[in-house]
């Protein structure tokens, strides 16, 4: 079996190649080949440094330069991700029946989206590969980054409320339903494309609060007892889903 | 210059018969290339695949993961012949300089 150092290197190499837009199949092939080589080498008492040299970074670069850039993947992945972010942002307000667009939202909102994107990619490509062997720290870092981004968004919303703004568009009830439908189609398309359930779970968790708000009678909605029960149930469901996802991820790995 | 030489040696070893990465690295070391790290061959092999000098087939191994075997294409054979000519020229020239026996 592989040493921890070798496994760590393969993970970092994979993230490096993904980040540089290489084809999935090419990445998988070279990783498999290197893994086979590393396993055999380590069985024969060789060290990973004998194989990839003193500088892993330099070695990753030389592999990266030998693989072609996958234009097709980039041209689908980038628009898909932008659509997905737009869908995530529009989904909740549309379910509440309050979808609207304003000048500030469009201008500052897009800056915020780009910034959040940048922060998450730094986390995903620079932070996460180094921590993959210590799951606890990975989760801590993930939560920290998510909380930070969420916090910045909340601050942004509060700041935006005090700014002079022009409303450009307010959706009617039918339009709100159409936006929700469009978002659901995007979520499903992305789930099929990425072969992962995570977006569906996320969309479902976004839906619970607004739908509840719309259809549960006011008295129940304000009762602290029911709020506590809902909070506890919500956390339990979240934990179950997380455990389920981690188990699946471990099996796949 | 040294990089091209390693390319030529890899082609020459693959010509002897189908071979997979680890075995190839071992053979190179057996022939006396000690100071290079084994992984160096993979970027070179990737490039040779791209240039259609070699083809690959996946085969099951008795122990461990599948192995990727390399073999030369006709284009690879031609490239090897050209390398041999270039190498003869270079090694003759270098020898002459080292021994100062040219004139």
CSV table of C-alpha atoms in Angstrom, one decimal:
chain,number,residue,atom,x,y,z
A,1,UNK,CA,0.0,0.0,0.0
A,2,UNK,CA,1.0,3.6,-0.5
A,3,UNK,CA,2.7,5.7,2.1
A,4,UNK,CA,0.9,8.8,3.4
A,5,UNK,CA,3.3,11.1,1.7
A,6,UNK,CA,2.8,9.4,-1.7
A,7,UNK,CA,-0.9,9.5,-1.3
A,8,UNK,CA,-0.8,13.2,-0.4
A,9,UNK,CA,1.3,13.9,-3.5
A,10,UNK,CA,-1.2,12.1,-5.8
A,11,UNK,CA,-4.0,14.2,-4.3
A,12,UNK,CA,-2.1,17.4,-4.7
A,13,UNK,CA,-1.2,16.4,-8.3
A,14,UNK,CA,-4.9,15.7,-9.1
A,15,UNK,CA,-6.0,19.1,-7.8
A,16,UNK,CA,-3.2,20.8,-9.6
A,17,UNK,CA,-4.2,19.2,-12.9
A,18,UNK,CA,-7.9,19.9,-12.4
A,19,UNK,CA,-7.2,23.5,-11.6
A,20,UNK,CA,-5.3,23.8,-14.9
A,21,UNK,CA,-8.2,22.5,-16.9
A,22,UNK,CA,-6.8,19.1,-18.0
A,23,UNK,CA,-9.1,16.4,-19.3
A,24,UNK,CA,-10.5,14.1,-16.6
A,25,UNK,CA,-9.5,11.0,-18.5
A,26,UNK,CA,-5.9,12.2,-18.9
A,27,UNK,CA,-5.7,13.1,-15.2
A,28,UNK,CA,-7.0,9.7,-14.2
A,29,UNK,CA,-4.6,7.9,-16.5
A,30,UNK,CA,-1.5,9.6,-15.3
A,31,UNK,CA,-2.5,9.3,-11.6
A,32,UNK,CA,-3.2,5.6,-12.0
A,33,UNK,CA,0.2,5.1,-13.7
A,34,UNK,CA,2.1,7.1,-11.1
A,35,UNK,CA,0.2,5.3,-8.3
A,36,UNK,CA,1.2,1.9,-9.7
A,37,UNK,CA,4.8,3.1,-10.0
A,38,UNK,CA,4.8,4.5,-6.5
A,39,UNK,CA,3.4,1.3,-5.0
A,40,UNK,CA,6.0,-0.9,-6.7
A,41,UNK,CA,8.8,1.5,-5.8
A,42,UNK,CA,7.8,1.7,-2.2
A,43,UNK,CA,7.5,-2.1,-2.0
A,44,UNK,CA,11.2,-2.2,-3.2
A,45,UNK,CA,12.2,0.2,-0.4
A,46,UNK,CA,12.4,3.4,-2.5
A,47,UNK,CA,11.4,6.8,-1.2
A,48,UNK,CA,9.0,9.1,-3.0
A,49,UNK,CA,11.8,11.6,-3.4
A,50,UNK,CA,13.7,9.1,-5.6
A,51,UNK,CA,10.7,9.2,-8.0
A,52,UNK,CA,9.4,12.7,-8.2
A,53,UNK,CA,12.7,14.5,-7.3
A,54,UNK,CA,13.3,17.1,-4.6
A,55,UNK,CA,10.6,19.5,-5.8
A,56,UNK,CA,7.0,18.1,-6.1
A,57,UNK,CA,5.9,21.4,-7.3
A,58,UNK,CA,8.3,21.3,-10.2
A,59,UNK,CA,7.4,17.8,-11.0
A,60,UNK,CA,3.6,18.6,-11.1
A,61,UNK,CA,4.5,21.4,-13.4
A,62,UNK,CA,6.3,19.1,-15.8
A,63,UNK,CA,3.4,16.7,-15.9
A,64,UNK,CA,0.9,19.6,-16.4
A,65,UNK,CA,2.9,20.9,-19.3
A,66,UNK,CA,2.8,17.5,-21.0
A,67,UNK,CA,-1.0,17.3,-20.9
A,68,UNK,CA,-3.3,19.2,-23.3
A,69,UNK,CA,-5.7,21.9,-22.0
A,70,UNK,CA,-9.3,20.7,-22.3
A,71,UNK,CA,-11.1,23.5,-24.0
A,72,UNK,CA,-14.5,21.7,-24.2
A,73,UNK,CA,-14.6,21.0,-20.5
A,74,UNK,CA,-13.8,24.6,-19.7
A,75,UNK,CA,-16.4,25.9,-22.0
A,76,UNK,CA,-19.1,23.8,-20.3
A,77,UNK,CA,-17.8,24.0,-16.7
A,78,UNK,CA,-17.4,27.8,-16.5
A,79,UNK,CA,-20.9,28.8,-17.8
A,80,UNK,CA,-22.4,25.9,-15.8
A,81,UNK,CA,-20.8,27.2,-12.6
A,82,UNK,CA,-22.0,30.8,-13.3
A,83,UNK,CA,-25.5,29.6,-14.0
A,84,UNK,CA,-25.4,27.5,-10.8
A,85,UNK,CA,-24.4,30.5,-8.6
A,86,UNK,CA,-27.1,32.7,-10.2
A,87,UNK,CA,-29.7,29.9,-9.6
A,88,UNK,CA,-28.6,29.5,-5.9
A,89,UNK,CA,-28.8,33.3,-5.4
A,90,UNK,CA,-32.3,33.6,-7.1
A,91,UNK,CA,-33.8,30.5,-5.7
A,92,UNK,CA,-34.7,31.5,-2.1
A,93,UNK,CA,-36.1,35.0,-3.0
A,94,UNK,CA,-38.2,33.4,-5.7
A,95,UNK,CA,-39.6,30.8,-3.4
A,96,UNK,CA,-40.5,33.6,-0.9
A,97,UNK,CA,-42.2,35.2,-3.9
A,98,UNK,CA,-40.0,38.3,-3.6
A,99,UNK,CA,-37.6,38.1,-6.5
A,100,UNK,CA,-36.4,41.5,-7.6
A,101,UNK,CA,-33.4,43.1,-9.2
A,102,UNK,CA,-31.9,46.4,-8.3
A,103,UNK,CA,-28.9,48.4,-9.7
A,104,UNK,CA,-26.9,47.9,-6.5
A,105,UNK,CA,-27.7,44.2,-6.4
A,106,UNK,CA,-26.5,43.7,-10.0
A,107,UNK,CA,-23.3,45.8,-9.6
A,108,UNK,CA,-22.1,45.0,-6.1
A,109,UNK,CA,-23.7,41.6,-6.2
A,110,UNK,CA,-21.5,40.5,-9.1
A,111,UNK,CA,-18.4,41.7,-7.3
A,112,UNK,CA,-19.4,39.7,-4.3
A,113,UNK,CA,-20.0,36.6,-6.4
A,114,UNK,CA,-16.5,36.9,-8.0
A,115,UNK,CA,-14.9,37.4,-4.6
A,116,UNK,CA,-16.7,34.4,-3.1
A,117,UNK,CA,-15.7,32.3,-6.1
A,118,UNK,CA,-12.1,33.3,-5.7
A,119,UNK,CA,-12.1,32.5,-1.9
A,120,UNK,CA,-13.6,29.1,-2.4
A,121,UNK,CA,-11.2,28.2,-5.2
A,122,UNK,CA,-8.3,29.1,-3.0
A,123,UNK,CA,-9.7,26.9,-0.3
A,124,UNK,CA,-10.4,24.1,-2.7
A,125,UNK,CA,-7.2,24.1,-4.6
A,126,UNK,CA,-4.6,25.4,-2.2
A,127,UNK,CA,-5.9,24.6,1.3
A,128,UNK,CA,-7.9,21.4,1.0
A,129,UNK,CA,-5.3,19.2,-0.8
A,130,UNK,CA,-2.9,19.8,2.1
A,131,UNK,CA,-5.4,18.8,4.8
A,132,UNK,CA,-7.1,15.9,3.1
A,133,UNK,CA,-5.4,13.4,5.5
A,134,UNK,CA,-6.7,15.2,8.6
A,135,UNK,CA,-10.5,15.2,8.1
A,136,UNK,CA,-11.2,17.2,11.3
A,137,UNK,CA,-9.1,20.1,10.1
A,138,UNK,CA,-10.5,19.9,6.7
A,139,UNK,CA,-14.1,20.2,8.1
A,140,UNK,CA,-13.0,23.0,10.5
A,141,UNK,CA,-11.4,24.9,7.6
A,142,UNK,CA,-14.4,24.3,5.4
A,143,UNK,CA,-16.8,25.6,8.1
A,144,UNK,CA,-14.6,28.6,8.8
A,145,UNK,CA,-14.4,29.5,5.1
A,146,UNK,CA,-18.2,29.0,4.6
A,147,UNK,CA,-19.0,31.0,7.8
A,148,UNK,CA,-16.7,33.8,6.7
A,149,UNK,CA,-18.3,34.0,3.2
A,150,UNK,CA,-21.8,33.8,4.7
A,151,UNK,CA,-20.9,36.5,7.2
A,152,UNK,CA,-19.5,38.8,4.5
A,153,UNK,CA,-22.8,38.3,2.5
A,154,UNK,CA,-24.9,39.1,5.5
A,155,UNK,CA,-22.9,42.3,6.1
A,156,UNK,CA,-23.2,43.1,2.4
A,157,UNK,CA,-27.0,42.8,2.6
A,158,UNK,CA,-27.2,45.0,5.7
A,159,UNK,CA,-24.9,47.6,4.0
A,160,UNK,CA,-27.0,47.4,0.9
A,161,UNK,CA,-30.2,48.2,2.7
A,162,UNK,CA,-28.9,51.7,3.7
A,163,UNK,CA,-27.7,52.5,0.2
A,164,UNK,CA,-29.7,54.6,-2.3
A,165,UNK,CA,-30.9,52.1,-4.9
A,166,UNK,CA,-33.1,51.9,-8.0
A,167,UNK,CA,-35.3,48.9,-8.5
A,168,UNK,CA,-35.0,47.6,-12.0
A,169,UNK,CA,-37.4,44.6,-11.9
A,170,UNK,CA,-39.9,43.0,-9.5
A,171,UNK,CA,-41.2,39.6,-10.4
A,172,UNK,CA,-44.9,38.9,-10.4
A,173,UNK,CA,-46.2,35.7,-8.8
A,174,UNK,CA,-46.1,33.8,-12.1
A,175,UNK,CA,-42.6,35.0,-12.8
A,176,UNK,CA,-41.5,33.9,-9.4
A,177,UNK,CA,-42.8,30.4,-10.1
A,178,UNK,CA,-41.0,30.4,-13.4
A,179,UNK,CA,-37.8,31.5,-11.8
A,180,UNK,CA,-38.1,28.7,-9.2
A,181,UNK,CA,-38.7,26.2,-12.1
A,182,UNK,CA,-35.7,27.5,-14.0
A,183,UNK,CA,-33.5,27.1,-10.9
A,184,UNK,CA,-34.7,23.6,-10.3
A,185,UNK,CA,-33.9,22.7,-13.9
A,186,UNK,CA,-30.4,24.1,-13.5
A,187,UNK,CA,-29.9,22.2,-10.2
A,188,UNK,CA,-31.0,19.0,-11.8
A,189,UNK,CA,-28.8,19.6,-14.9
A,190,UNK,CA,-25.8,20.3,-12.7
A,191,UNK,CA,-26.4,17.2,-10.6
A,192,UNK,CA,-26.5,15.0,-13.7
A,193,UNK,CA,-23.4,16.7,-15.1
A,194,UNK,CA,-21.4,16.5,-11.9
A,195,UNK,CA,-22.9,13.0,-11.0
A,196,UNK,CA,-23.4,14.2,-7.4
A,197,UNK,CA,-26.4,14.7,-5.2
A,198,UNK,CA,-24.9,17.5,-3.2
A,199,UNK,CA,-26.7,20.3,-5.2
A,200,UNK,CA,-30.1,18.6,-4.8
A,201,UNK,CA,-29.5,18.4,-1.0
A,202,UNK,CA,-28.5,22.0,-0.9
A,203,UNK,CA,-31.6,23.1,-2.9
A,204,UNK,CA,-33.8,21.1,-0.6
A,205,UNK,CA,-32.3,22.6,2.5
A,206,UNK,CA,-32.8,26.1,0.9
A,207,UNK,CA,-36.4,25.2,0.3
A,208,UNK,CA,-37.4,24.1,3.8
A,209,UNK,CA,-37.5,27.5,5.4
A,210,UNK,CA,-39.3,29.5,2.7
A,211,UNK,CA,-41.8,26.7,1.9
A,212,UNK,CA,-42.5,26.3,5.6
A,213,UNK,CA,-43.0,30.0,6.0
A,214,UNK,CA,-45.5,30.0,3.2
A,215,UNK,CA,-47.6,27.0,4.1
A,216,UNK,CA,-47.4,26.6,7.9
A,217,UNK,CA,-50.0,28.5,9.9
A,218,UNK,CA,-48.8,31.7,11.6
A,219,UNK,CA,-49.5,30.4,15.2
A,220,UNK,CA,-47.3,27.4,14.8
A,221,UNK,CA,-44.7,29.3,13.1
A,222,UNK,CA,-44.2,31.7,16.0
A,223,UNK,CA,-44.4,29.1,18.8
A,224,UNK,CA,-40.9,28.8,20.4
A,225,UNK,CA,-41.6,25.1,21.2
A,226,UNK,CA,-42.1,24.3,17.5
A,227,UNK,CA,-39.1,26.4,16.5
A,228,UNK,CA,-36.9,24.5,18.9
A,229,UNK,CA,-38.2,21.1,17.6
A,230,UNK,CA,-37.6,22.3,14.0
A,231,UNK,CA,-34.1,23.4,14.9
A,232,UNK,CA,-33.2,20.1,16.5
A,233,UNK,CA,-34.7,18.1,13.6
A,234,UNK,CA,-32.9,20.2,11.1
A,235,UNK,CA,-29.5,19.7,12.8
A,236,UNK,CA,-30.1,15.9,13.0
A,237,UNK,CA,-31.0,15.7,9.3
A,238,UNK,CA,-28.0,17.8,8.3
A,239,UNK,CA,-25.7,15.5,10.3
A,240,UNK,CA,-27.2,12.4,8.9
A,241,UNK,CA,-26.8,13.8,5.3
A,242,UNK,CA,-23.2,14.8,6.1
A,243,UNK,CA,-22.3,11.3,7.5
A,244,UNK,CA,-23.9,9.7,4.5
A,245,UNK,CA,-22.0,11.9,2.1
A,246,UNK,CA,-18.7,11.2,3.8
A,247,UNK,CA,-19.3,7.5,3.8
A,248,UNK,CA,-20.0,7.6,0.1
A,249,UNK,CA,-16.9,9.7,-0.5
A,250,UNK,CA,-14.7,7.3,1.5
A,251,UNK,CA,-16.1,4.3,-0.5
A,252,UNK,CA,-15.5,6.1,-3.8
A,253,UNK,CA,-12.0,7.0,-2.7
B,1,UNK,CA,20.7,18.4,-25.0
B,2,UNK,CA,20.6,15.8,-22.2
B,3,UNK,CA,16.8,15.8,-22.3
B,4,UNK,CA,16.7,14.7,-25.9
B,5,UNK,CA,19.2,11.9,-25.0
B,6,UNK,CA,16.9,10.5,-22.4
B,7,UNK,CA,14.1,10.5,-25.0
B,8,UNK,CA,16.3,8.5,-27.4
B,9,UNK,CA,17.2,6.0,-24.7
B,10,UNK,CA,13.6,5.5,-23.7
B,11,UNK,CA,12.6,4.9,-27.4
B,12,UNK,CA,15.5,2.4,-27.7
B,13,UNK,CA,14.4,0.4,-24.6
B,14,UNK,CA,10.8,0.4,-25.7
B,15,UNK,CA,11.9,-1.0,-29.1
B,16,UNK,CA,13.2,-4.1,-27.3
B,17,UNK,CA,9.6,-5.0,-26.4
B,18,UNK,CA,6.5,-3.9,-24.6
B,19,UNK,CA,7.4,-2.4,-21.3
B,20,UNK,CA,5.7,-0.5,-18.4
B,21,UNK,CA,6.8,2.6,-16.6
B,22,UNK,CA,8.4,1.1,-13.5
B,23,UNK,CA,10.3,-1.5,-15.5
B,24,UNK,CA,11.5,1.1,-17.9
B,25,UNK,CA,12.9,3.3,-15.0
B,26,UNK,CA,14.6,0.2,-13.6
B,27,UNK,CA,16.3,-0.6,-16.9
B,28,UNK,CA,17.5,3.0,-17.4
B,29,UNK,CA,19.1,2.8,-13.9
B,30,UNK,CA,20.5,-0.6,-14.8
B,31,UNK,CA,22.2,0.9,-17.8
B,32,UNK,CA,23.8,3.5,-15.5
B,33,UNK,CA,21.5,6.4,-15.4
B,34,UNK,CA,21.6,6.9,-11.6
B,35,UNK,CA,21.3,10.6,-11.0
B,36,UNK,CA,17.8,11.1,-12.4
B,37,UNK,CA,14.5,10.7,-10.5
B,38,UNK,CA,12.4,7.9,-11.9
B,39,UNK,CA,9.3,10.1,-12.3
B,40,UNK,CA,11.1,12.1,-15.0
B,41,UNK,CA,10.2,9.5,-17.6
B,42,UNK,CA,6.4,10.2,-17.3
B,43,UNK,CA,6.3,13.7,-18.7
B,44,UNK,CA,8.5,12.4,-21.6
B,45,UNK,CA,6.2,9.4,-22.1
B,46,UNK,CA,3.2,11.7,-22.1
B,47,UNK,CA,4.8,13.8,-24.8
B,48,UNK,CA,5.7,10.8,-26.9
B,49,UNK,CA,2.1,9.6,-26.7
B,50,UNK,CA,0.9,13.0,-27.9
B,51,UNK,CA,3.4,12.9,-30.8
B,52,UNK,CA,2.3,9.4,-31.7
B,53,UNK,CA,5.8,7.9,-31.1
B,54,UNK,CA,4.4,5.3,-28.7
B,55,UNK,CA,1.1,3.5,-28.1
B,56,UNK,CA,-0.2,2.1,-24.8
B,57,UNK,CA,-2.2,-0.8,-23.7
B,58,UNK,CA,-3.5,-1.5,-20.2
B,59,UNK,CA,-2.9,-5.0,-18.8
B,60,UNK,CA,-3.7,-6.7,-15.6
B,61,UNK,CA,-0.8,-7.5,-13.3
B,62,UNK,CA,-0.6,-10.4,-11.0
B,63,UNK,CA,-0.3,-8.1,-8.0
B,64,UNK,CA,-1.5,-4.5,-7.6
B,65,UNK,CA,-3.1,-2.2,-10.1
B,66,UNK,CA,-3.2,-2.4,-13.9
B,67,UNK,CA,-0.1,-1.6,-15.8
B,68,UNK,CA,0.2,0.6,-18.8
B,69,UNK,CA,2.5,-1.0,-21.4
B,70,UNK,CA,4.3,1.1,-24.1
B,71,UNK,CA,5.3,0.0,-27.5
B,72,UNK,CA,6.8,1.9,-30.5
B,73,UNK,CA,4.8,3.1,-33.5
B,74,UNK,CA,6.3,3.3,-37.0
B,75,UNK,CA,6.8,7.0,-36.4
B,76,UNK,CA,8.6,6.1,-33.1
B,77,UNK,CA,10.9,3.7,-35.0
B,78,UNK,CA,11.8,6.5,-37.5
B,79,UNK,CA,12.4,8.9,-34.6
B,80,UNK,CA,14.7,6.3,-33.0
B,81,UNK,CA,16.7,5.9,-36.2
B,82,UNK,CA,17.1,9.6,-36.5
B,83,UNK,CA,18.2,9.8,-32.9
B,84,UNK,CA,20.9,7.1,-33.5
B,85,UNK,CA,22.3,9.2,-36.4
B,86,UNK,CA,22.3,12.4,-34.3
B,87,UNK,CA,23.9,10.5,-31.4
B,88,UNK,CA,26.7,9.0,-33.4
B,89,UNK,CA,27.6,12.4,-34.7
B,90,UNK,CA,27.5,14.0,-31.2
B,91,UNK,CA,29.4,11.2,-29.4
B,92,UNK,CA,32.1,11.2,-32.1
B,93,UNK,CA,32.5,14.9,-31.8
B,94,UNK,CA,32.5,14.9,-28.0
B,95,UNK,CA,35.1,12.0,-28.0
B,96,UNK,CA,37.3,13.9,-30.5
B,97,UNK,CA,37.2,17.0,-28.2
B,98,UNK,CA,37.9,15.0,-25.1
B,99,UNK,CA,40.8,13.0,-26.6
B,100,UNK,CA,42.0,15.8,-28.9
B,101,UNK,CA,42.6,13.1,-31.4
B,102,UNK,CA,40.7,14.7,-34.3
B,103,UNK,CA,43.7,16.3,-36.0
